Coordinates of C-alpha atoms in Angstrom, one line a residue:
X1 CA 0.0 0.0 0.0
X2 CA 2.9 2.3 0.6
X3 CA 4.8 1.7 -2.0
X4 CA 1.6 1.8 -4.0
X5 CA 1.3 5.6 -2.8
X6 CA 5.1 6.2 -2.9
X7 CA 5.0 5.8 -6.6
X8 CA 1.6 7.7 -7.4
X9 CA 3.0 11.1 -5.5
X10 CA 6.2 10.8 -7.3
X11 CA 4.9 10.1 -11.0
X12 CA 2.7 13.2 -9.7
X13 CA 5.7 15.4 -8.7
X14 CA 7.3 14.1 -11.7
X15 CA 4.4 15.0 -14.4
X16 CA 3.6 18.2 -12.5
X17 CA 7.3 19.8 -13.1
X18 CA 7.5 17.9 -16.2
X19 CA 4.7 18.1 -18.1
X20 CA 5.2 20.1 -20.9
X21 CA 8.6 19.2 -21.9
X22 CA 6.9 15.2 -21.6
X23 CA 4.4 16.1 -24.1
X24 CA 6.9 17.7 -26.1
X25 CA 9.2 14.5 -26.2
X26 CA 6.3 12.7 -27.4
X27 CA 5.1 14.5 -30.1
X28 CA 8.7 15.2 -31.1
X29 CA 9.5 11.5 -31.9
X30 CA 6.3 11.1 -32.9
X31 CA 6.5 13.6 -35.5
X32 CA 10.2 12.6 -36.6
X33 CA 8.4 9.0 -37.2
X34 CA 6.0 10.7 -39.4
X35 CA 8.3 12.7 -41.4
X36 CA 10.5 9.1 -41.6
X37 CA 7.5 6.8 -42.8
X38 CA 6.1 10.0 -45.6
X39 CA 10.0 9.9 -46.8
X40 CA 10.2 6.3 -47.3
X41 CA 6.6 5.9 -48.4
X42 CA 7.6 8.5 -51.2
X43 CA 10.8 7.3 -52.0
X44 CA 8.8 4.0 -52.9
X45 CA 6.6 5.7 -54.5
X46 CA 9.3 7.6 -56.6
X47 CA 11.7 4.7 -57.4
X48 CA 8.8 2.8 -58.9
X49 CA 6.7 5.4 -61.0
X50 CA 9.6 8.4 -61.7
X51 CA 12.9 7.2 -61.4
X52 CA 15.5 8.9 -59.3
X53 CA 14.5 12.4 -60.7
X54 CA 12.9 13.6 -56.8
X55 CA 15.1 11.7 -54.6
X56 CA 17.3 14.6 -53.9
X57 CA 14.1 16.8 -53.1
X58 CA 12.7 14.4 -51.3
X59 CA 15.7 14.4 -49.2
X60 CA 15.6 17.9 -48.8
X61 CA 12.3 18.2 -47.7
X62 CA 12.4 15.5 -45.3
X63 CA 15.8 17.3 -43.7
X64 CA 14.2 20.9 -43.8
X65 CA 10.7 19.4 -41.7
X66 CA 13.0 17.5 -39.5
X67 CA 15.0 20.9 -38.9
X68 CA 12.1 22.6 -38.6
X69 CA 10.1 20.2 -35.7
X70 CA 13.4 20.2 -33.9
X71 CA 13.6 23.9 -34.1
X72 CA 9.7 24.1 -32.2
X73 CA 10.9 22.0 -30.3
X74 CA 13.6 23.6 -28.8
X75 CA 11.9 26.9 -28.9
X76 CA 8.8 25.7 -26.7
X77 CA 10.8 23.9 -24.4
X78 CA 14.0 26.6 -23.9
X79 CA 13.1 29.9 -25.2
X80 CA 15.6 32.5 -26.0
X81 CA 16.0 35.0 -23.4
X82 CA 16.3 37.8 -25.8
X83 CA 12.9 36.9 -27.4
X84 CA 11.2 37.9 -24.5
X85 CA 10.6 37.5 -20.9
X86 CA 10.3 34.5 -19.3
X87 CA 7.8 34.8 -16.5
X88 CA 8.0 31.0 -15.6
X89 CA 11.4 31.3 -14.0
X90 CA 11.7 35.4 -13.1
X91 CA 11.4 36.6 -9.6
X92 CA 11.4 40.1 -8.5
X93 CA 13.2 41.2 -5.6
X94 CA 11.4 43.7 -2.9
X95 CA 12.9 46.4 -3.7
X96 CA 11.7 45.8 -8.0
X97 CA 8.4 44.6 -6.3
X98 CA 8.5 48.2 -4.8
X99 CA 9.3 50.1 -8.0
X100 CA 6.3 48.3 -10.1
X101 CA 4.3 49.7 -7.5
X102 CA 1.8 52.7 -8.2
X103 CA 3.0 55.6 -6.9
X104 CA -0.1 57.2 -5.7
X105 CA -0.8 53.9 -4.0
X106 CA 1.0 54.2 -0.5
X107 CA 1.0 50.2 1.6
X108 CA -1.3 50.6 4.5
X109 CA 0.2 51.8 7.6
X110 CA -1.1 50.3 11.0
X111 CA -0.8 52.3 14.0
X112 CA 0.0 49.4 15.9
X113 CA 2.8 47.9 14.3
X114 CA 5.9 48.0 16.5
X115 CA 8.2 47.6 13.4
X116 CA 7.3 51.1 12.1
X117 CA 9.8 53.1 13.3
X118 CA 12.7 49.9 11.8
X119 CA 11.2 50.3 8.8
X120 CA 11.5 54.4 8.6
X121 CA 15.3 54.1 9.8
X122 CA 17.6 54.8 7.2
X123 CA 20.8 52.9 8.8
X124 CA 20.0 49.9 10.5
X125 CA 22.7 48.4 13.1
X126 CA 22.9 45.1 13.6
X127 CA 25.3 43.5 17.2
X128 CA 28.3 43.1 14.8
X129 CA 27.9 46.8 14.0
X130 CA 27.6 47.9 17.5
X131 CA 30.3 46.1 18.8
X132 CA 32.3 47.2 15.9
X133 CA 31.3 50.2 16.4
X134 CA 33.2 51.4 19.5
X135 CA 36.1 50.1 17.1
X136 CA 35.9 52.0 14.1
X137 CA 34.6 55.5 15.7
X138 CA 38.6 56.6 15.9
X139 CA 39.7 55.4 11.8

């Protein structure tokens, strides 16, 4: 029974993180199988009823789609970070979380908060300043 659920909440994890770039595989090799079986079914096709006269297009085309899927591919799954931003895996820090901020919009201030005046300090000291401190007041 353990095991049992051991295994469901890690395929979960697993198909939760992975999900997309699963999917992608897939259809990737999927459609590389595609473009593989069209190729040969027309090079078949084309030995029998023209000759040799397409081959070389044939083989073009198949290497131009196959360049082409693998291009989607790798776009989807690992964008180019001068394309665009990628929100997926961009944090801000406070202080850009302050600067996106409206500025008419001030946060609410609560008259009770005993961390107002920290937050209005424009220095703060932590104990390796103050002991320091006595220190470094004659350099």
């Amino acid at each position: 029974m353990f095991n049992f659920l051991a295994k469901s909440l890690f395929v979960t994890v697993v198909w939760r993180q992975y999900k997309r770039l699963i999917i992608s595989s897939l259809l990737l090799f999927a459609s590389y199988y595609l473009i593989g079986f069209m190729h040969d079914d027309y090079l078949e096709y084309a030995t029998t009823a023209e000759g040799t006269r397409s081959i070389a297009g044939a083989y073009l085309l198949k290497w131009a789609a196959l360049l082409l899927v693998s291009a989607g591919y790798y776009f989807v799954n690992f964008p180019l970070p001068f394309l665009g931003k990628n929100t997926r895996h961009t944090q801000q820090s406070p202080s850009q979380k302050e600067k996106n901020r409206p500025r008419g919009i001030k946060p609410p201030v609560d008259e009770s908060d005993p961390f107002e005046n920290i937050r209005r300090k424009k220095n703060l000291k932590g104990k390796g300043d103050r002991v320091l401190g006595d220190e470094n007041e004659g350099v």
